[in-house]
Short mmCIF file of C-alpha atoms in Angstrom, two decimals:
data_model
loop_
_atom_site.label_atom_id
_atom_site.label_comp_id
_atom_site.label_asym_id
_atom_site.label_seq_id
_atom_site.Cartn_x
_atom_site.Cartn_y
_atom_site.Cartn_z
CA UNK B 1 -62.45 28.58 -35.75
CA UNK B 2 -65.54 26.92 -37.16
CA UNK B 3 -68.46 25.03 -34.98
CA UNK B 4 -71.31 23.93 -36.61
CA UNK B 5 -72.82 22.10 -33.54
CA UNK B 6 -75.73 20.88 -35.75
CA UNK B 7 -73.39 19.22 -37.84
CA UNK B 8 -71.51 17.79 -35.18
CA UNK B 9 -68.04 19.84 -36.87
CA UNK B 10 -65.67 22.34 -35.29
CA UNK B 11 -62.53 23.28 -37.74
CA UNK B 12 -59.42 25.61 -36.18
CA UNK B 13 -57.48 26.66 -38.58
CA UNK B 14 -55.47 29.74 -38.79
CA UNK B 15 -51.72 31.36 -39.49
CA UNK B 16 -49.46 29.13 -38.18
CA UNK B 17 -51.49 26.72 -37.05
CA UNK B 18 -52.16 23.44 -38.04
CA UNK B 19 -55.96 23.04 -39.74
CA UNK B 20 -57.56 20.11 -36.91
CA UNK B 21 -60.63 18.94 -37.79
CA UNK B 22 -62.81 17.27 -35.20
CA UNK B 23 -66.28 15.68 -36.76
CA UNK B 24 -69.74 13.85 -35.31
CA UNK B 25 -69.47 10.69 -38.26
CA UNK B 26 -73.11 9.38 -37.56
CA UNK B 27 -76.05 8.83 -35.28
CA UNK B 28 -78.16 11.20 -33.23
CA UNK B 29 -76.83 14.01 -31.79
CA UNK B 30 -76.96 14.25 -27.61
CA UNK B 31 -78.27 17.63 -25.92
CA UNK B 32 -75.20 17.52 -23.60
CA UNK B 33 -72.24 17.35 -25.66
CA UNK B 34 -71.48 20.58 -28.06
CA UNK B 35 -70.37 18.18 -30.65
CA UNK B 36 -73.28 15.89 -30.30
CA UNK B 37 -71.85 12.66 -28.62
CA UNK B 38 -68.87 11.28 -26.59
CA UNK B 39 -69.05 7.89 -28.40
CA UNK B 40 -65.36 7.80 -29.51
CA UNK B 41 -66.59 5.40 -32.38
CA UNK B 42 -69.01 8.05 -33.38
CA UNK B 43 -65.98 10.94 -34.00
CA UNK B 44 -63.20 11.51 -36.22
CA UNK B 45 -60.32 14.20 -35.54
CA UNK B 46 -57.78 15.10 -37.79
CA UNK B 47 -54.62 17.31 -37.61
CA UNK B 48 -53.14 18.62 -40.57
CA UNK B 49 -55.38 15.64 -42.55
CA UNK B 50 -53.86 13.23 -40.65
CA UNK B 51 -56.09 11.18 -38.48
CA UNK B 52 -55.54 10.65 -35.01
CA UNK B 53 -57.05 9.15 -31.96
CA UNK B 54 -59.82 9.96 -29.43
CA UNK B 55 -60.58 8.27 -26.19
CA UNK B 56 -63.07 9.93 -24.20
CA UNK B 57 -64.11 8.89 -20.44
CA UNK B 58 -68.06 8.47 -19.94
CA UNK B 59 -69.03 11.68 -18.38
CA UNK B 60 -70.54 10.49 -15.07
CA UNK B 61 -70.17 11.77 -11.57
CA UNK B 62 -66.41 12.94 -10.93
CA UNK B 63 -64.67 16.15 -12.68
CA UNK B 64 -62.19 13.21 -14.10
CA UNK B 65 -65.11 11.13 -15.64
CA UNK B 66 -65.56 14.05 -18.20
CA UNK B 67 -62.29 13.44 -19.72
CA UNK B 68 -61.02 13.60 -23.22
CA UNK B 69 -57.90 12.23 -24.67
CA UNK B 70 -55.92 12.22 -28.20
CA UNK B 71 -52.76 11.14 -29.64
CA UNK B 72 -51.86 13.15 -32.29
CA UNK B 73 -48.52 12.08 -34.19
CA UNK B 74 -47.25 10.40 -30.83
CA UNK B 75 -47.92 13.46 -28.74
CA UNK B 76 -50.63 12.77 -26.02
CA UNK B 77 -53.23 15.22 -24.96
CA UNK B 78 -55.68 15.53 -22.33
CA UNK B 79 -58.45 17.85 -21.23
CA UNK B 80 -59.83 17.83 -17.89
CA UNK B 81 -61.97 20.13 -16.33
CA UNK B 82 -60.85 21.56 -13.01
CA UNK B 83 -63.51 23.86 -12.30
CA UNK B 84 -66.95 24.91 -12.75
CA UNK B 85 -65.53 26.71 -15.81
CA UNK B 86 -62.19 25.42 -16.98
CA UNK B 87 -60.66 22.33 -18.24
CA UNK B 88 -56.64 22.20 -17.96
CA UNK B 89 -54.57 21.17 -21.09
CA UNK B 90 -51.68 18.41 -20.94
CA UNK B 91 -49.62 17.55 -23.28
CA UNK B 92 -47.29 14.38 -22.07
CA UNK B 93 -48.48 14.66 -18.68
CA UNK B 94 -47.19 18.48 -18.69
CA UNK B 95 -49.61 21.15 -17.89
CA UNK B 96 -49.97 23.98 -20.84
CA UNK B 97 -53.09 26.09 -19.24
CA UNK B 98 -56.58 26.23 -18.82
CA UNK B 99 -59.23 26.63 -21.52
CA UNK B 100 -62.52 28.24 -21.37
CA UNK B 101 -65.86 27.29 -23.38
CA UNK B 102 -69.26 26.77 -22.49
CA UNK B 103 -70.65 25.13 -25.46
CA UNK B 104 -70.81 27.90 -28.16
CA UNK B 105 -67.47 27.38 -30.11
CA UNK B 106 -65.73 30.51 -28.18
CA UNK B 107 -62.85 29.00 -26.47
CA UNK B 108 -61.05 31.19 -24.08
CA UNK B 109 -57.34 30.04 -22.78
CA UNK B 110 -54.69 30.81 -20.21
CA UNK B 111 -51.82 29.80 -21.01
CA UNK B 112 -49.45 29.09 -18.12
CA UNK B 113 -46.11 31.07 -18.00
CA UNK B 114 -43.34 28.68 -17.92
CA UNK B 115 -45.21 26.33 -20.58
CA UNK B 116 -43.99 25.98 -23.93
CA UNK B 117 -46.94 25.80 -26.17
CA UNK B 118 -46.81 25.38 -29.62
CA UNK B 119 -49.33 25.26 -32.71
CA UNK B 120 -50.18 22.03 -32.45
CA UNK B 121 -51.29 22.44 -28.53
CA UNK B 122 -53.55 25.72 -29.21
CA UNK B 123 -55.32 23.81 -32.28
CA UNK B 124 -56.05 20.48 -30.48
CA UNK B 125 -57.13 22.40 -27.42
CA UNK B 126 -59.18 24.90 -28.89
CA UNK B 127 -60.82 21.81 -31.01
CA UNK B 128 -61.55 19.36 -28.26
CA UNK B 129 -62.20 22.66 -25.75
CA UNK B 130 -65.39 23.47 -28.63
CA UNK B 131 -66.49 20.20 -29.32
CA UNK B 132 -66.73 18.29 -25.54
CA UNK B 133 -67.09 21.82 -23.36
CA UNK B 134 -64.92 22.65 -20.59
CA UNK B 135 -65.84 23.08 -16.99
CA UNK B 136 -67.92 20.56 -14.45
CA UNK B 137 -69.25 20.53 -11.16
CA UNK B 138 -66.91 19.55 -8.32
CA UNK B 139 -68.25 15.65 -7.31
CA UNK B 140 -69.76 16.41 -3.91
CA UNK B 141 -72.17 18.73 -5.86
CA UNK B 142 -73.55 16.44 -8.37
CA UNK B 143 -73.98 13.61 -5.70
CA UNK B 144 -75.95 16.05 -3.53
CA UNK B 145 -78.28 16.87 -6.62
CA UNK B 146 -78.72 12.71 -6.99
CA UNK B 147 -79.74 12.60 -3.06
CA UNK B 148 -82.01 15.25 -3.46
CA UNK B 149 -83.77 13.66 -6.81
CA UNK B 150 -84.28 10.72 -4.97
CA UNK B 151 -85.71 12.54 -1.87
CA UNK B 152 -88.46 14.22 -4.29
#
């Protein structure tokens, strides 16, 4: 895998897998995002040089908010984190695992069992895993950090 977080690029390539290509297109780069920006418009992602789509959730107060989701040749994937650390992987609604990555480009994942995971899955996970982080705080957390802001 290749993530040039300046650029706004991460490439996963490898044998047997697909080559997915997920790129920042344009505009200023955000501090918060490992690919620079969760402005859908703002992104392109490819798999095998085909594009496909992203649709990614604002990034607010709730786990769910930091959402990503892409359709790849009809097949439908989401990441979601689910932890402090971890975002699960779906693919049609069907849990594959959990991926690990705090922002550097190493992804980490745990694959579950029973799950059937093919190519496809481990590119597109490791790519949007890289470029969007996994992990989040649970919501409780984050609104007790807003209280407290507004206390000081």
């Amino acid at each position: 895998m290749e993530f040039d977080p300046v650029a706004g690029a991460v490439t996963v390539s490898g044998d047997g897998l697909p080559r997915v290509e997920l790129r920042r297109t344009g505009g200023e780069a955000d501090a918060h995002t490992p690919v620079g920006t969760r402005a859908a418009d703002r992104l392109a992602l490819t798999v095998d040089g085909e594009p496909a789509a992203l649709a990614l959730a604002k990034g607010r107060i709730t786990r769910r908010s930091y959402r990503v989701d892409a359709v790849c040749g009809g097949v439908r994937y989401r990441l979601v984190p689910d932890s402090f650390a971890g975002s699960r992987l779906l693919r049609d609604g069907r849990r594959l695992g959990t991926l690990m990555c705090d922002g550097d480009g190493r992804v980490d994942a745990s694959w579950r069992e029973n799950a059937k995971v093919l190519a496809q899955d481990v590119s597109v996970g490791y790519a949007l895993a890289a470029a969007f982080g996994t992990g989040a705080q649970p919501m409780w957390m984050t609104a007790t950090e807003i209280v407290a802001d507004l206390l000081n």
